[in-house]
Coordinates of C-alpha atoms and ligand atoms in Angstrom, one line a residue:
M38 CA 0.0 -0.1 -0.2
G39 CA 1.1 3.5 -0.9
G40 CA 3.3 5.4 -3.4
F41 CA -0.4 7.1 -4.5
D42 CA 0.9 9.5 -6.4
T43 CA -2.6 11.0 -5.5
I44 CA -5.1 10.6 -2.6
I45 CA -9.0 12.4 -2.9
R46 CA -9.8 11.5 1.1
G47 CA -12.6 11.4 3.1
G48 CA -15.9 12.1 0.2
T49 CA -18.5 9.8 -0.4
V50 CA -18.5 7.7 -2.9
A51 CA -20.9 6.4 -4.9
T52 CA -21.2 4.2 -8.3
A53 CA -23.6 3.2 -10.2
S54 CA -24.7 0.5 -7.5
D55 CA -23.6 1.8 -4.1
T56 CA -22.5 4.6 -2.5
F57 CA -20.1 4.2 0.5
R58 CA -16.9 6.2 2.7
A59 CA -13.7 5.0 1.3
D60 CA -10.9 7.9 0.2
I61 CA -9.0 7.1 -2.8
G62 CA -5.5 5.4 -4.5
I63 CA -4.8 7.4 -7.6
R64 CA -1.6 5.8 -9.6
D65 CA -0.1 6.4 -12.4
G66 CA -3.7 8.0 -13.8
R67 CA -5.7 4.8 -12.6
V68 CA -7.6 4.1 -9.3
A69 CA -5.2 2.1 -7.4
A70 CA -6.7 1.9 -3.4
L71 CA -10.2 2.3 -2.1
G72 CA -10.4 2.7 1.4
L73 CA -9.5 4.1 4.6
D74 CA -6.2 5.2 5.9
L75 CA -4.1 4.2 2.3
G76 CA -1.5 6.6 3.8
E77 CA 0.3 10.2 2.3
A78 CA 0.3 11.1 -1.2
A79 CA 2.1 13.6 -3.1
E80 CA -0.8 15.5 -3.8
V81 CA -3.9 14.6 -0.9
I82 CA -7.1 16.2 -2.1
D83 CA -9.6 16.8 0.3
A84 CA -13.3 15.6 -0.4
T85 CA -15.7 16.3 2.8
G86 CA -18.1 16.8 2.3
R87 CA -18.4 15.6 -0.8
L88 CA -19.7 13.5 -3.4
V89 CA -16.7 11.9 -5.4
L90 CA -18.3 10.5 -8.0
P91 CA -17.4 8.8 -11.8
G92 CA -16.9 11.7 -14.7
G93 CA -19.9 12.2 -16.7
I94 CA -19.7 10.7 -20.1
D95 CA -21.7 13.0 -23.0
S96 CA -22.3 10.4 -25.7
H97 CA -24.3 13.0 -27.5
V98 CA -22.5 16.0 -28.7
H99 CA -22.0 17.9 -31.6
F100 CA -18.6 19.8 -32.4
A101 CA -17.1 21.2 -34.9
Q102 CA -19.5 19.9 -37.2
P103 CA -20.1 21.7 -41.1
S104 CA -23.6 22.9 -40.8
G105 CA -24.4 23.9 -44.4
P106 CA -23.7 26.9 -46.2
G107 CA -22.4 30.5 -43.9
I108 CA -23.3 29.2 -40.6
V109 CA -20.6 27.6 -37.9
M110 CA -21.3 25.7 -34.8
A111 CA -20.1 27.9 -32.1
D112 CA -17.8 24.7 -30.4
G113 CA -15.3 23.1 -32.0
F114 CA -13.3 20.8 -29.7
E115 CA -11.4 24.0 -27.3
T116 CA -14.6 25.2 -25.8
G117 CA -16.4 22.2 -26.4
T118 CA -13.9 20.5 -23.8
R119 CA -13.5 22.9 -22.1
S120 CA -17.2 23.7 -20.9
A121 CA -17.1 19.2 -21.3
A122 CA -15.2 19.5 -18.2
A123 CA -16.6 22.5 -16.5
G124 CA -19.5 20.5 -16.0
G125 CA -18.0 17.6 -14.8
N126 CA -17.4 14.8 -17.3
T127 CA -14.4 13.6 -18.4
T128 CA -15.1 12.0 -21.7
V129 CA -16.9 13.2 -25.2
L130 CA -18.2 10.9 -27.9
P131 CA -18.4 14.4 -30.7
F132 CA -19.5 12.6 -34.1
C133 CA -17.7 12.3 -36.9
V134 CA -20.6 12.9 -39.8
Q135 CA -20.2 12.6 -43.5
K136 CA -21.4 14.0 -46.8
R137 CA -22.8 13.0 -49.8
G138 CA -20.8 11.7 -51.8
Q139 CA -17.2 11.7 -48.7
T140 CA -15.8 8.2 -47.3
L141 CA -16.0 8.1 -44.1
R142 CA -12.4 7.6 -43.9
E143 CA -12.5 10.8 -44.9
A144 CA -14.9 12.9 -42.2
L145 CA -12.8 10.5 -40.2
K146 CA -9.9 12.5 -41.2
G147 CA -11.2 15.2 -40.8
Y148 CA -13.0 15.9 -37.4
H149 CA -9.6 13.9 -36.1
A150 CA -7.4 16.7 -37.4
E151 CA -10.7 19.2 -35.7
A152 CA -9.2 17.8 -32.8
A153 CA -5.5 16.9 -32.1
G154 CA -4.2 18.6 -29.4
Q155 CA -7.0 20.4 -28.3
C156 CA -9.2 18.6 -25.7
H157 CA -9.5 18.6 -22.4
V158 CA -10.9 15.4 -21.8
D159 CA -11.3 11.9 -23.7
V160 CA -13.1 12.1 -27.1
S161 CA -14.1 9.5 -29.0
F162 CA -16.3 9.1 -32.5
H163 CA -19.3 7.4 -33.4
L164 CA -19.8 7.5 -37.2
V165 CA -22.9 9.2 -38.5
V166 CA -23.3 6.7 -41.9
A167 CA -25.1 9.5 -45.1
D168 CA -24.6 8.2 -48.2
P169 CA -24.5 4.1 -47.4
T170 CA -23.1 3.3 -50.8
E171 CA -21.8 -0.1 -51.4
Q172 CA -18.3 0.8 -50.4
V173 CA -19.0 2.1 -47.2
L174 CA -21.1 -1.3 -46.0
G175 CA -19.5 -3.5 -47.0
Q176 CA -15.8 -1.9 -46.9
E177 CA -15.2 1.2 -45.0
L178 CA -17.9 0.0 -41.8
P179 CA -16.6 -3.5 -41.4
A180 CA -13.4 -1.7 -40.9
L181 CA -14.0 1.3 -38.8
V182 CA -16.1 -1.4 -36.6
A183 CA -12.7 -3.0 -36.5
D184 CA -10.4 -0.5 -35.6
G185 CA -12.8 0.4 -32.9
Y186 CA -15.3 2.7 -34.4
T187 CA -18.6 0.9 -33.1
S188 CA -21.4 2.8 -33.0
F189 CA -22.3 4.5 -35.6
K190 CA -26.0 6.7 -35.8
V191 CA -28.7 7.3 -38.6
F192 CA -31.7 10.5 -39.7
M193 CA -35.4 9.0 -40.9
T194 CA -34.5 13.2 -40.9
Y195 CA -33.0 15.9 -42.4
E196 CA -32.1 17.6 -46.3
G197 CA -29.4 15.1 -47.7
M198 CA -28.8 13.1 -44.0
A199 CA -32.1 11.1 -44.4
L200 CA -32.0 7.2 -44.9
T201 CA -34.4 5.5 -46.6
D202 CA -35.9 2.7 -44.8
L203 CA -33.9 1.0 -47.3
E204 CA -30.6 1.4 -46.4
M205 CA -31.8 1.9 -42.6
L206 CA -32.4 -1.9 -43.1
R207 CA -28.3 -1.7 -45.1
V208 CA -26.8 -0.8 -41.8
M209 CA -28.1 -2.7 -39.4
S210 CA -27.5 -5.2 -41.5
V211 CA -23.7 -4.0 -41.2
A212 CA -24.2 -3.4 -37.4
R213 CA -25.5 -7.2 -37.0
E214 CA -22.6 -8.6 -38.3
T215 CA -20.4 -6.9 -37.1
G216 CA -21.4 -6.2 -33.6
A217 CA -21.7 -2.6 -33.1
L218 CA -24.6 -0.3 -31.7
V219 CA -27.6 1.8 -34.5
M220 CA -28.0 5.5 -32.7
I221 CA -31.2 7.0 -34.7
H222 CA -32.1 9.9 -34.8
A223 CA -36.2 9.0 -35.7
E224 CA -39.0 11.9 -36.9
N225 CA -41.3 11.6 -40.1
F226 CA -38.5 14.1 -42.8
D227 CA -41.7 13.7 -44.7
A228 CA -43.7 14.3 -42.9
I229 CA -42.7 16.9 -41.0
R230 CA -42.4 18.5 -45.0
F231 CA -45.4 18.7 -45.1
L232 CA -45.9 20.2 -42.1
V233 CA -43.3 22.9 -43.4
D234 CA -44.1 24.0 -46.5
K235 CA -47.8 24.4 -45.4
L236 CA -46.3 26.8 -41.8
E237 CA -44.7 28.3 -44.7
Q238 CA -47.6 28.5 -46.6
E239 CA -49.9 30.5 -43.8
G240 CA -46.7 33.1 -42.5
K241 CA -46.0 31.2 -40.2
T242 CA -42.5 31.4 -40.5
S243 CA -40.9 32.5 -36.7
P244 CA -39.1 30.0 -34.7
Y245 CA -41.8 29.4 -32.4
Y246 CA -43.2 26.8 -35.4
H247 CA -40.9 25.1 -35.2
A248 CA -41.5 23.1 -33.1
I249 CA -45.3 22.7 -34.6
S250 CA -43.7 21.7 -37.7
R251 CA -42.1 18.5 -35.5
P252 CA -45.6 16.9 -34.0
I253 CA -45.8 13.7 -31.7
P254 CA -46.5 12.3 -33.7
V255 CA -44.0 12.3 -36.0
E256 CA -41.4 11.0 -33.5
R257 CA -43.8 8.6 -32.4
E258 CA -43.6 7.0 -35.7
A259 CA -41.2 7.0 -36.9
T260 CA -39.5 5.9 -32.9
H261 CA -42.2 2.8 -33.7
R262 CA -41.1 2.3 -37.4
A263 CA -37.1 3.0 -36.3
I264 CA -38.0 -0.8 -34.1
S265 CA -39.4 -2.8 -36.5
L266 CA -36.9 -2.3 -38.6
A267 CA -34.3 -2.7 -35.9
E268 CA -37.1 -6.6 -35.0
L269 CA -36.4 -7.4 -38.5
I270 CA -32.5 -7.2 -39.3
D271 CA -33.0 -8.9 -34.8
V272 CA -29.9 -5.4 -34.0
P273 CA -30.1 -3.7 -31.2
I274 CA -30.6 -0.8 -31.4
L275 CA -30.5 3.1 -29.4
I276 CA -33.6 6.2 -29.8
V277 CA -31.4 9.1 -29.0
H278 CA -32.9 12.0 -27.9
V279 CA -36.6 10.3 -27.1
S280 CA -39.2 13.8 -26.2
N281 CA -42.3 12.7 -25.0
G282 CA -44.0 9.2 -23.7
E283 CA -45.9 8.4 -26.8
A284 CA -41.7 7.9 -28.1
L285 CA -41.1 5.9 -24.6
D286 CA -43.8 4.0 -24.5
E287 CA -43.0 2.4 -28.0
I288 CA -39.0 1.6 -26.8
R289 CA -40.7 0.8 -23.3
R290 CA -42.6 -2.1 -25.7
A291 CA -40.8 -2.9 -27.8
Q292 CA -37.9 -4.1 -24.1
V293 CA -40.8 -6.0 -22.6
R294 CA -41.0 -7.5 -26.0
G295 CA -37.4 -8.7 -24.8
L296 CA -35.8 -7.0 -27.8
K297 CA -33.0 -5.0 -27.6
V298 CA -33.9 -0.9 -27.7
M299 CA -32.2 1.6 -25.5
G300 CA -33.3 5.2 -25.0
E301 CA -31.7 8.3 -24.2
T302 CA -33.0 12.3 -23.3
C303 CA -31.1 15.1 -22.7
P304 CA -32.9 18.3 -19.7
Q305 CA -34.1 20.3 -23.2
Y306 CA -36.9 17.5 -22.3
L307 CA -36.8 17.4 -18.7
V308 CA -37.0 21.5 -17.9
L309 CA -38.4 24.0 -21.3
T310 CA -41.3 23.5 -23.3
E311 CA -42.6 25.0 -26.7
D312 CA -44.6 26.9 -25.2
D313 CA -40.8 28.4 -23.8
L314 CA -40.5 29.1 -27.3
K315 CA -44.1 31.3 -27.8
D316 CA -44.0 35.0 -27.2
L317 CA -39.8 35.0 -27.9
N318 CA -40.2 36.2 -31.2
M319 CA -36.4 35.7 -32.9
E320 CA -35.6 35.1 -29.7
G321 CA -37.4 32.2 -29.6
A322 CA -34.3 30.5 -31.8
K323 CA -31.7 30.0 -29.2
L324 CA -34.8 27.2 -28.0
V325 CA -34.5 25.4 -31.8
C326 CA -33.3 22.0 -31.9
S327 CA -36.2 18.6 -32.7
P328 CA -37.1 17.2 -32.1
P329 CA -38.3 20.1 -30.5
P330 CA -39.6 20.6 -25.8
R331 CA -42.8 19.6 -25.7
D332 CA -45.1 19.9 -23.0
E333 CA -45.0 20.0 -18.9
A334 CA -46.7 16.2 -19.3
S335 CA -44.1 15.2 -22.0
Q336 CA -42.1 16.5 -19.1
A337 CA -43.7 14.1 -16.9
E338 CA -43.5 11.4 -18.9
C339 CA -39.4 11.8 -20.0
W340 CA -39.0 11.6 -15.9
R341 CA -41.4 8.9 -15.4
G342 CA -38.7 7.2 -19.0
I343 CA -35.7 7.6 -16.5
E344 CA -36.7 6.7 -13.3
T345 CA -37.7 3.9 -15.3
G346 CA -34.5 3.2 -16.7
V347 CA -35.9 2.6 -20.1
F348 CA -33.9 5.5 -20.5
S349 CA -30.6 4.2 -20.1
V350 CA -28.3 7.3 -20.7
F351 CA -28.9 11.8 -20.5
S352 CA -26.9 12.8 -22.7
S353 CA -27.0 17.1 -24.3
D354 CA -26.7 15.9 -27.5
H355 CA -24.8 19.8 -27.7
C356 CA -24.8 21.2 -31.2
P357 CA -24.0 24.7 -30.2
F358 CA -25.1 27.7 -32.5
R359 CA -24.6 31.1 -31.3
Y360 CA -27.6 33.4 -30.9
E361 CA -26.1 37.4 -32.0
D362 CA -24.6 35.8 -35.4
V363 CA -24.7 36.1 -38.4
Q364 CA -23.6 33.2 -39.1
G365 CA -26.2 31.7 -36.2
K366 CA -29.2 31.1 -35.0
L367 CA -29.7 34.5 -35.9
N368 CA -28.8 34.5 -39.6
P369 CA -30.2 36.6 -42.6
N370 CA -33.1 33.8 -43.4
A371 CA -33.4 32.7 -40.3
R372 CA -35.2 35.8 -40.4
T373 CA -37.7 34.9 -42.9
S374 CA -38.7 31.1 -41.3
F375 CA -37.5 28.6 -38.7
R376 CA -36.5 26.8 -42.0
W377 CA -33.6 28.3 -41.9
V378 CA -33.0 28.5 -37.8
P379 CA -29.8 26.3 -37.3
N380 CA -31.0 23.1 -35.1
G381 CA -29.6 21.9 -32.5
I382 CA -28.8 23.2 -28.2
P383 CA -25.6 24.3 -25.8
G384 CA -25.8 22.1 -22.5
V385 CA -22.6 19.8 -22.2
G386 CA -21.5 22.0 -19.2
A387 CA -25.1 22.4 -18.4
R388 CA -26.5 18.6 -18.3
L389 CA -25.0 17.4 -15.5
P390 CA -25.9 20.2 -12.5
I391 CA -29.1 19.9 -14.5
L392 CA -29.8 16.0 -13.7
F393 CA -28.7 16.5 -10.1
S394 CA -30.7 19.2 -9.8
E395 CA -33.5 18.6 -10.9
G396 CA -33.3 15.1 -10.2
V397 CA -31.3 14.6 -7.3
S398 CA -31.6 17.3 -4.5
K399 CA -35.4 17.2 -6.2
G400 CA -35.1 13.2 -4.9
R401 CA -37.1 12.1 -8.3
I402 CA -33.8 10.0 -9.0
D403 CA -31.3 8.5 -6.0
L404 CA -27.6 9.2 -6.6
N405 CA -27.0 5.5 -8.1
R406 CA -28.6 5.9 -11.0
F407 CA -27.6 9.9 -11.9
V408 CA -24.3 7.9 -11.7
A409 CA -25.6 5.1 -14.0
L410 CA -27.5 7.9 -16.4
S411 CA -24.4 9.9 -16.6
A412 CA -21.3 7.6 -16.9
T413 CA -21.8 4.3 -16.7
N414 CA -23.5 2.9 -19.0
H415 CA -22.3 5.6 -21.1
A416 CA -18.8 3.7 -20.3
K417 CA -21.3 0.5 -20.4
T418 CA -23.6 1.1 -23.8
Y419 CA -20.9 2.4 -26.2
G420 CA -17.6 0.0 -25.4
L421 CA -15.5 2.1 -22.7
Y422 CA -16.2 -0.7 -19.2
P423 CA -14.7 -0.6 -16.9
R424 CA -12.1 1.9 -18.0
K425 CA -13.9 4.0 -17.9
G426 CA -17.6 5.6 -16.4
T427 CA -16.5 4.1 -12.4
I428 CA -14.7 4.2 -9.2
A429 CA -12.9 0.1 -8.9
I430 CA -10.5 -0.6 -8.8
G431 CA -7.6 -0.2 -12.2
S432 CA -10.6 2.1 -13.9
D433 CA -8.7 5.2 -15.2
A434 CA -9.3 7.9 -12.5
D435 CA -11.9 10.1 -14.1
I436 CA -13.4 11.4 -12.2
A437 CA -15.6 14.3 -10.6
I438 CA -16.2 16.0 -7.4
W439 CA -19.2 17.8 -6.5
D440 CA -20.9 19.6 -3.9
P441 CA -24.9 18.1 -3.8
E442 CA -25.4 21.7 -0.7
R443 CA -23.9 25.0 -3.3
R444 CA -26.5 26.6 -4.8
L445 CA -26.4 29.5 -7.9
T446 CA -28.4 30.3 -10.3
L447 CA -27.5 28.8 -13.8
T448 CA -25.2 31.6 -16.2
H449 CA -24.0 31.1 -20.0
D450 CA -20.4 32.4 -17.5
L451 CA -20.4 29.5 -15.9
L452 CA -20.0 27.3 -18.7
Q453 CA -17.9 28.6 -20.4
D454 CA -18.1 27.5 -24.1
G455 CA -18.6 28.6 -27.3
S456 CA -21.8 30.1 -27.5
D457 CA -23.7 33.6 -25.9
Y458 CA -26.6 31.8 -24.0
T459 CA -28.1 28.8 -22.8
P460 CA -31.2 27.8 -22.9
Y461 CA -31.0 26.8 -19.6
E462 CA -30.4 31.2 -18.0
G463 CA -31.5 31.6 -15.2
M464 CA -32.5 28.4 -13.6
E465 CA -32.4 27.5 -9.6
I466 CA -29.8 24.1 -9.7
T467 CA -29.3 23.4 -5.8
G468 CA -25.6 20.6 -6.8
W469 CA -22.2 21.5 -8.8
P470 CA -19.1 20.1 -9.5
V471 CA -16.0 21.8 -8.5
L472 CA -13.8 19.4 -9.3
T473 CA -13.1 18.0 -12.1
M474 CA -10.2 15.4 -12.8
V475 CA -9.4 12.1 -15.8
R476 CA -6.4 9.5 -15.6
G477 CA -5.4 11.4 -12.8
R478 CA -5.0 15.3 -13.6
V479 CA -7.2 17.7 -11.5
V480 CA -8.5 19.2 -15.6
M481 CA -11.6 21.4 -13.3
R482 CA -10.4 23.3 -10.1
D483 CA -13.4 25.5 -8.7
G484 CA -14.7 26.7 -11.2
A485 CA -11.1 27.2 -13.8
V486 CA -10.4 25.0 -16.5
V487 CA -6.8 24.1 -16.1
G488 CA -5.6 22.3 -18.8
P489 CA -3.7 21.6 -20.8
K490 CA -5.5 21.6 -23.7
G491 CA -4.4 18.9 -26.1
Y492 CA -4.4 16.7 -22.8
G493 CA -7.6 14.7 -23.4
T494 CA -7.2 11.6 -26.2
Y495 CA -8.5 10.3 -28.1
L496 CA -10.7 7.1 -26.7
T497 CA -10.6 3.9 -29.6
R498 CA -14.0 1.2 -28.4
E499 CA -14.3 -2.2 -27.7
R500 CA -17.6 -3.9 -29.7
S501 CA -19.8 -3.4 -26.3
P502 CA -21.2 -6.8 -24.9
Y503 CA -24.5 -4.9 -23.1
A504 CA -25.6 -3.6 -26.7
A505 CA -24.8 -7.5 -28.3
V506 CA -27.1 -8.8 -30.8
R507 CA -29.9 -10.9 -28.1
G508 CA -28.1 -14.1 -27.1
A509 CA -24.4 -13.0 -27.6
N510 CA -23.9 -12.2 -23.9
Ligands
URP874 O1 -30.8 19.6 -33.0 C1 -30.4 19.0 -33.2 N1 -31.2 18.0 -32.1 N2 -29.3 19.3 -33.8 C2 -28.1 18.6 -33.8 C3 -28.7 16.9 -34.3 C4 -28.8 16.0 -33.7 O2 -30.3 15.6 -34.9 O3 -29.0 15.4 -33.1
ZN875 ZN1 -30.6 13.5 -34.0
ZN876 ZN1 -27.4 15.3 -31.6

């Protein structure tokens, strides 16, 4: 015993299953001991009165993503991972998006170049398959899964991104053969196109009508269809950013039938509503994301999904654009129609404080479910467990220390991202991360992200046994 680089002393440790008093001995970036009286170390961090939790894993973020002519995403990898560290996260999983006509390898080259030397926390990419050619399906995807890109997202909506059912089946079939996980953005593209055209013809063009153009049936139908297609192939899928009880019930029914269908929800579906966009005119653009926030009944249903375990992961879907910016939400076209408002809102820094405050502090979920939803289940789902997502001997010392009593009013400056607003401005929060440690090194202390940028490393992932084809584990 002894000879630790760092000891975290005096805190209450929580994992997805247990809460206990223990000090943590860290050596060479990994957890080396859990116990009391661990002796001395080069650095001792006093965690008395604090919670010591696995660092958050946000498995759904968008950084440095090309977003259409004249539009620039507010975060690259430096500011995006800075905000992640400020919000108690130690790993993020952004998307590498294939453009039509581009190979996945070409897309990856660009995203790796953007990320290199920039990250404050660890990073691993999901692939977005937007052009499933024979070459992509037959050669690139299988080779990339073998290289550690073990999850890919497909879209059922968005111009230039939406796959046909036939293409979805082909991608799912490759996932089944290779052991990868398919993430699905479930909204019915044609229904949205019809509604957008109709609203515009009626002169209903302000950002509020974005929400009206994508009502719940659009999401429910696509969720049902995605599950049915996955059932045909008998392949696990994960439905991302679920916003309401009808889509939730599709997932729950599939789970009850024994299908491996997982679900994700996000902060915007717990604390925002479509009415928040209503009287804001252009300021409603600050809340434009897809699926849109719904109503209070839907919020309650999303909490039901969290409390009952139908949703296994809670992610931010951080997709930031600046508001006061001609390259962002207020681009010239956006003033003519909601159609042109860039889709997405920032959230990587706010995700965990919102779940902690609204969930743990208000007694909706216990601390262990918080850890599962914020870290452990992400690691298990995406092939990073037990290296990431827990506090156990041999795991990376990826740790967030929380002050469960800290009360504050959420303001954008606390979040340190590259946007110029937070959709959650003014929220009263109880519980805040005061220190973030990645592989044994402190990257955030008392709100200061201490760098250096570039410490965050790229993670090659395994195929996840938790997301394996039925009968395979
Ligand atoms: O509005 C959103 N969610 N934008 C991000 C892209 C996506 O669909 O995840
Ligand atoms: Zn999506
Ligand atoms: Zn997204």
